[in-house]
Every structure is written in structure tokens, then in C-alpha cells.
Amino acid sequence: MVRMDPDLAALKLPPHSIESEQSLLGGLLLDNAAWDRVADLVAESDFYRDDHRRVFRHIARLIELGKPADAVTVFASLERSGEAEEAGGLAYIGEMAANTPSAANIRRYAEIIRERAILRRLVTVGDEIAASALKPSGKDAKILLDEAEARVFEIAEAGARNAGGFVPIQPLLGQVVDRIQELYDRDSPSEITGVPTGLVDLDAKTSGLQPTDMIVVAGRPGMGKTTLALNIAE
């Protein structure tokens, strides 16, 4: 009988950081105010372990309701929903809080958790792309490439989401007012205010590609999306 090398088996585990997950949950249990520093970055689905996902969900629910979220109240919330045992029980929840010195580095823990979640998604999509290539089901290579590109792009967009965190509203208001004034002072309503695409009719409608725009080039495979994007880039 062939025995699997433990080190080799460990290499096959999806990317994760149990320590970061425990430290983030412990930090939130110690300091509910730290929620504002991680709420924009990490979600329940980013956690690798199911028990951690459950604990995070109940912490988030209590904080969003304006209620205290400590080891006891979170355990009580889990008990009411019948999830206490699956979440590790009061002893494990209390242990996470006790083993976390403070919430000082909680933002970094959230970044690590988010990064590992993106890597896991990349592994999954990579496997799906490989499976599609091995069994194309009648699709030609161009269609498979377009589908693979779309899947990887989705991961890239998800990874970039909220990477900068929350920002104060006052500087944003100043930027909005300046932008409105800039548009008001321009000589002609058709003047290009963003990045020109080189397509005259499109630029006349949009005034160019604006910094705050999310540009989506949509279409069926083989309709020229990549060619259009390359023409605009040139």
C-alpha cells in the first residue's frame, strides 16, 4: 500500500491562513469598533473554515444591529440559530478572544484572509479552465480563451474591490464640487473631458472615458471585443 507523504498532502491544501482568521475574529470580539476597519474588505465567504464563517456572520449581525458582540453574546446568537456546536462552542470562541492581544493589526489580518480567498478562487477557476480545455464539448479554442479570460477578469475585479478601504466624505465632496465646476466651465458640451477612444461618435456621446467609469465591453465570443479594446488602447 502506497503511503502519501504528509508534506506532499499539505501542498494540496487550498491557500488559507487559520491564524489570520482566528486573530481577526478575536480582534472583533475584543473591540467591536474595529468592524469599520475590516467591513469593506472581508466577507463571510472569504473565510476558509466553516466554523469561522459562522462566527463572523453572527459577529457582523450583532454589530450591525448595534448590539455588543463578545464571546458570550456571539455564542448565545449561535445557540439561538442552532449553530453553536458547528461554530466550535463557547470554549473555542472564548479561546479566540483570549489568544488575541488586541485589534491593532486587524486590517492586516483582513487583507491576508481576502488574499487567500482570491487565491483559492484562482485555483478553482484554473481547474475549471483545465477541465474545459481537456473536454471542450465542441467549443473552439477562441471561445474557450474568451471564457477563461472572463473568469480570470472576474477574480481580478473582485480582488481590487474596496482595496483602498473607506475614505472620509469631506475630501470627496471637494473633489465632486471641483469636477462639477470643471464641467460647467468647459467651452463646449461636446468637449472631451476624459480619455478619448478615437471613435468620434462614441466620444461625442460620452465625452471620453471618465475616471470614475467602469467600462464593460460586452458581446458574444468572436464579436471583436478584444480588437475594439486594442484599438481604443492605441
Short mmCIF file of C-alpha atoms in Angstrom, two decimals:
data_model
loop_
_atom_site.label_atom_id
_atom_site.label_comp_id
_atom_site.label_asym_id
_atom_site.label_seq_id
_atom_site.Cartn_x
_atom_site.Cartn_y
_atom_site.Cartn_z
CA MET A 1 0.00 0.00 0.00
CA VAL A 2 1.41 3.39 -1.00
CA ARG A 3 1.51 5.96 1.80
CA MET A 4 1.10 9.62 0.97
CA ASP A 5 3.88 11.95 2.07
CA PRO A 6 2.38 14.36 4.69
CA ASP A 7 4.37 17.26 3.22
CA LEU A 8 3.02 16.49 -0.24
CA ALA A 9 -0.52 16.27 1.10
CA ALA A 10 -0.12 19.67 2.76
CA LEU A 11 0.85 21.20 -0.56
CA LYS A 12 -2.54 20.22 -1.97
CA LEU A 13 -4.48 22.20 0.64
CA PRO A 14 -6.12 25.36 -0.73
CA PRO A 15 -4.40 28.62 0.29
CA HIS A 16 -5.57 29.80 3.72
CA SER A 17 -4.41 31.31 6.99
CA ILE A 18 -6.15 29.89 10.05
CA GLU A 19 -4.14 32.18 12.32
CA SER A 20 -5.30 35.31 10.50
CA GLU A 21 -8.92 34.16 10.63
CA GLN A 22 -8.70 33.46 14.37
CA SER A 23 -6.94 36.76 15.05
CA LEU A 24 -9.49 38.78 13.08
CA LEU A 25 -12.41 37.15 14.87
CA GLY A 26 -10.68 37.54 18.22
CA GLY A 27 -9.98 41.21 17.47
CA LEU A 28 -13.62 41.87 16.67
CA LEU A 29 -14.73 40.13 19.85
CA LEU A 30 -12.35 42.34 21.85
CA ASP A 31 -13.14 45.60 20.06
CA ASN A 32 -16.39 45.93 18.13
CA ALA A 33 -15.28 49.36 16.89
CA ALA A 34 -12.66 47.58 14.76
CA TRP A 35 -15.51 46.43 12.50
CA ASP A 36 -15.26 49.67 10.50
CA ARG A 37 -11.67 48.78 9.60
CA VAL A 38 -12.50 45.41 8.04
CA ALA A 39 -16.14 45.56 6.91
CA ASP A 40 -15.22 46.92 3.48
CA LEU A 41 -12.52 44.32 2.86
CA VAL A 42 -13.54 40.89 4.08
CA ALA A 43 -16.78 38.94 3.73
CA GLU A 44 -18.14 35.76 5.28
CA SER A 45 -17.33 33.76 2.14
CA ASP A 46 -13.65 34.77 2.37
CA PHE A 47 -13.09 32.56 5.42
CA TYR A 48 -11.64 29.12 4.79
CA ARG A 49 -13.15 27.32 7.78
CA ASP A 50 -16.88 26.84 8.13
CA ASP A 51 -16.86 27.50 11.90
CA HIS A 52 -15.10 30.81 11.31
CA ARG A 53 -17.65 31.79 8.67
CA ARG A 54 -20.45 31.15 11.16
CA VAL A 55 -18.79 33.15 13.94
CA PHE A 56 -18.04 36.04 11.60
CA ARG A 57 -21.64 36.11 10.35
CA HIS A 58 -23.02 36.38 13.88
CA ILE A 59 -20.47 38.99 14.94
CA ALA A 60 -21.40 41.08 11.90
CA ARG A 61 -25.12 40.68 12.57
CA LEU A 62 -24.84 41.80 16.19
CA ILE A 63 -22.63 44.78 15.39
CA GLU A 64 -24.89 45.93 12.56
CA LEU A 65 -27.86 45.75 14.96
CA GLY A 66 -25.96 47.96 17.38
CA LYS A 67 -25.62 45.17 19.95
CA PRO A 68 -22.42 44.11 21.74
CA ALA A 69 -20.57 41.20 20.16
CA ASP A 70 -18.36 39.41 22.67
CA ALA A 71 -17.73 35.71 23.24
CA VAL A 72 -20.88 35.28 25.34
CA THR A 73 -23.31 37.23 23.13
CA VAL A 74 -21.99 35.66 19.93
CA PHE A 75 -22.31 32.19 21.45
CA ALA A 76 -25.88 33.00 22.52
CA SER A 77 -26.69 34.16 18.99
CA LEU A 78 -25.23 30.95 17.57
CA GLU A 79 -27.24 28.90 20.06
CA ARG A 80 -30.48 30.57 19.00
CA SER A 81 -29.82 29.63 15.39
CA GLY A 82 -28.72 26.09 16.26
CA GLU A 83 -25.14 26.66 15.09
CA ALA A 84 -23.27 26.74 18.40
CA GLU A 85 -21.78 23.26 18.07
CA GLU A 86 -20.77 23.75 14.42
CA ALA A 87 -19.03 27.01 15.38
CA GLY A 88 -16.86 25.31 18.00
CA GLY A 89 -18.83 26.16 21.12
CA LEU A 90 -18.26 28.79 23.79
CA ALA A 91 -14.82 27.43 24.68
CA TYR A 92 -13.42 27.92 21.17
CA ILE A 93 -14.98 31.36 20.72
CA GLY A 94 -13.60 32.45 24.09
CA GLU A 95 -10.21 30.99 23.19
CA MET A 96 -10.00 33.12 20.03
CA ALA A 97 -10.72 36.26 22.05
CA ALA A 98 -8.27 35.29 24.81
CA ASN A 99 -5.44 34.48 22.37
CA THR A 100 -5.71 37.80 20.50
CA PRO A 101 -3.76 40.56 22.30
CA SER A 102 -5.60 43.44 20.58
CA ALA A 103 -7.30 44.56 17.39
CA ALA A 104 -4.37 46.79 16.41
CA ASN A 105 -3.40 44.71 13.36
CA ILE A 106 -6.90 43.64 12.36
CA ARG A 107 -6.78 45.38 8.99
CA ARG A 108 -3.72 43.33 8.04
CA TYR A 109 -5.45 40.11 9.12
CA ALA A 110 -8.38 41.02 6.85
CA GLU A 111 -6.01 41.65 3.94
CA ILE A 112 -4.42 38.21 4.40
CA ILE A 113 -7.81 36.49 4.59
CA ARG A 114 -9.00 38.29 1.47
CA GLU A 115 -5.80 37.46 -0.41
CA ARG A 116 -6.05 33.76 0.44
CA ALA A 117 -9.71 33.72 -0.66
CA ILE A 118 -8.73 35.18 -4.03
CA LEU A 119 -6.00 32.55 -4.41
CA ARG A 120 -8.49 29.78 -3.64
CA ARG A 121 -10.84 31.15 -6.27
CA LEU A 122 -7.95 31.29 -8.73
CA VAL A 123 -7.16 27.63 -8.05
CA THR A 124 -10.81 26.69 -8.61
CA VAL A 125 -11.07 28.66 -11.84
CA GLY A 126 -7.75 27.24 -13.03
CA ASP A 127 -9.08 23.72 -12.53
CA GLU A 128 -12.29 24.63 -14.38
CA ILE A 129 -10.32 26.11 -17.29
CA ALA A 130 -8.13 23.00 -17.48
CA ALA A 131 -11.21 20.76 -17.43
CA SER A 132 -12.80 22.81 -20.24
CA ALA A 133 -9.64 22.50 -22.32
CA LEU A 134 -9.50 18.74 -21.80
CA LYS A 135 -13.20 18.33 -22.67
CA PRO A 136 -14.12 21.31 -24.88
CA SER A 137 -17.60 19.93 -25.70
CA GLY A 138 -17.44 21.19 -29.25
CA LYS A 139 -16.21 24.70 -28.41
CA ASP A 140 -13.28 26.03 -30.41
CA ALA A 141 -10.12 27.41 -28.82
CA LYS A 142 -11.17 31.06 -29.31
CA ILE A 143 -14.37 30.59 -27.31
CA LEU A 144 -12.50 28.74 -24.55
CA LEU A 145 -9.94 31.54 -24.38
CA ASP A 146 -12.67 34.19 -24.12
CA GLU A 147 -14.38 32.24 -21.34
CA ALA A 148 -11.10 31.75 -19.47
CA GLU A 149 -10.27 35.44 -19.81
CA ALA A 150 -13.69 36.42 -18.45
CA ARG A 151 -13.33 34.13 -15.42
CA VAL A 152 -9.87 35.42 -14.53
CA PHE A 153 -11.02 39.02 -15.04
CA GLU A 154 -13.86 38.46 -12.57
CA ILE A 155 -11.32 37.35 -9.96
CA ALA A 156 -9.13 40.39 -10.65
CA GLU A 157 -12.09 42.74 -10.25
CA ALA A 158 -13.17 41.05 -7.03
CA GLY A 159 -9.63 41.34 -5.68
CA ALA A 160 -9.49 45.06 -6.43
CA ARG A 161 -12.87 45.75 -4.85
CA ASN A 162 -12.59 48.04 -1.84
CA ALA A 163 -8.83 47.53 -1.69
CA GLY A 164 -8.41 51.13 -0.59
CA GLY A 165 -10.87 50.96 2.29
CA PHE A 166 -13.27 53.65 3.47
CA VAL A 167 -12.34 57.31 2.97
CA PRO A 168 -13.64 60.45 4.72
CA ILE A 169 -16.53 62.13 2.91
CA GLN A 170 -15.24 65.71 3.20
CA PRO A 171 -12.36 65.36 0.68
CA LEU A 172 -14.70 63.54 -1.69
CA LEU A 173 -17.23 66.36 -1.60
CA GLY A 174 -14.50 68.82 -2.52
CA GLN A 175 -13.48 66.68 -5.48
CA VAL A 176 -17.10 66.44 -6.66
CA VAL A 177 -17.58 70.21 -6.49
CA ASP A 178 -14.34 70.78 -8.42
CA ARG A 179 -15.45 68.30 -11.07
CA ILE A 180 -18.85 69.95 -11.46
CA GLN A 181 -17.18 73.35 -11.82
CA GLU A 182 -14.79 71.95 -14.44
CA LEU A 183 -17.68 70.59 -16.50
CA TYR A 184 -19.61 73.86 -16.15
CA ASP A 185 -16.66 75.97 -17.32
CA ARG A 186 -15.86 73.98 -20.45
CA ASP A 187 -16.29 75.79 -23.77
CA SER A 188 -18.50 73.20 -25.46
CA PRO A 189 -20.81 70.45 -24.14
CA SER A 190 -19.18 68.07 -26.62
CA GLU A 191 -15.66 68.79 -25.37
CA ILE A 192 -13.73 65.66 -24.40
CA THR A 193 -13.26 65.62 -20.63
CA GLY A 194 -11.99 62.06 -20.25
CA VAL A 195 -9.76 59.71 -22.20
CA PRO A 196 -10.72 59.77 -25.91
CA THR A 197 -11.45 56.43 -27.52
CA GLY A 198 -10.65 57.57 -31.04
CA LEU A 199 -14.21 56.69 -32.06
CA VAL A 200 -15.76 60.07 -32.90
CA ASP A 201 -19.42 59.14 -32.42
CA LEU A 202 -18.74 57.37 -29.12
CA ASP A 203 -16.67 60.28 -27.79
CA ALA A 204 -19.46 62.71 -28.74
CA LYS A 205 -21.89 60.73 -26.58
CA THR A 206 -19.63 60.07 -23.60
CA SER A 207 -17.08 62.95 -23.66
CA GLY A 208 -14.45 60.22 -23.40
CA LEU A 209 -13.84 57.52 -20.81
CA GLN A 210 -14.19 59.14 -17.40
CA PRO A 211 -12.00 58.24 -14.38
CA THR A 212 -14.97 57.02 -12.31
CA ASP A 213 -16.45 54.87 -15.09
CA MET A 214 -16.39 51.09 -15.10
CA ILE A 215 -16.13 50.27 -18.79
CA VAL A 216 -17.62 46.93 -19.85
CA VAL A 217 -17.04 45.70 -23.39
CA ALA A 218 -19.77 43.09 -23.75
CA GLY A 219 -20.59 40.73 -26.58
CA ARG A 220 -20.69 37.12 -27.64
CA PRO A 221 -17.39 35.28 -28.29
CA GLY A 222 -15.78 36.20 -31.59
CA MET A 223 -17.61 39.53 -31.98
CA GLY A 224 -14.46 41.67 -31.75
CA LYS A 225 -14.29 42.73 -28.10
CA THR A 226 -10.53 42.31 -27.88
CA THR A 227 -9.96 44.11 -31.19
CA LEU A 228 -12.10 47.04 -30.05
CA ALA A 229 -10.25 47.28 -26.74
CA LEU A 230 -6.87 47.19 -28.51
CA ASN A 231 -7.99 49.91 -30.94
CA ILE A 232 -9.04 52.15 -28.05
CA ALA A 233 -5.76 51.45 -26.22
CA GLU A 234 -3.77 52.51 -29.28
#
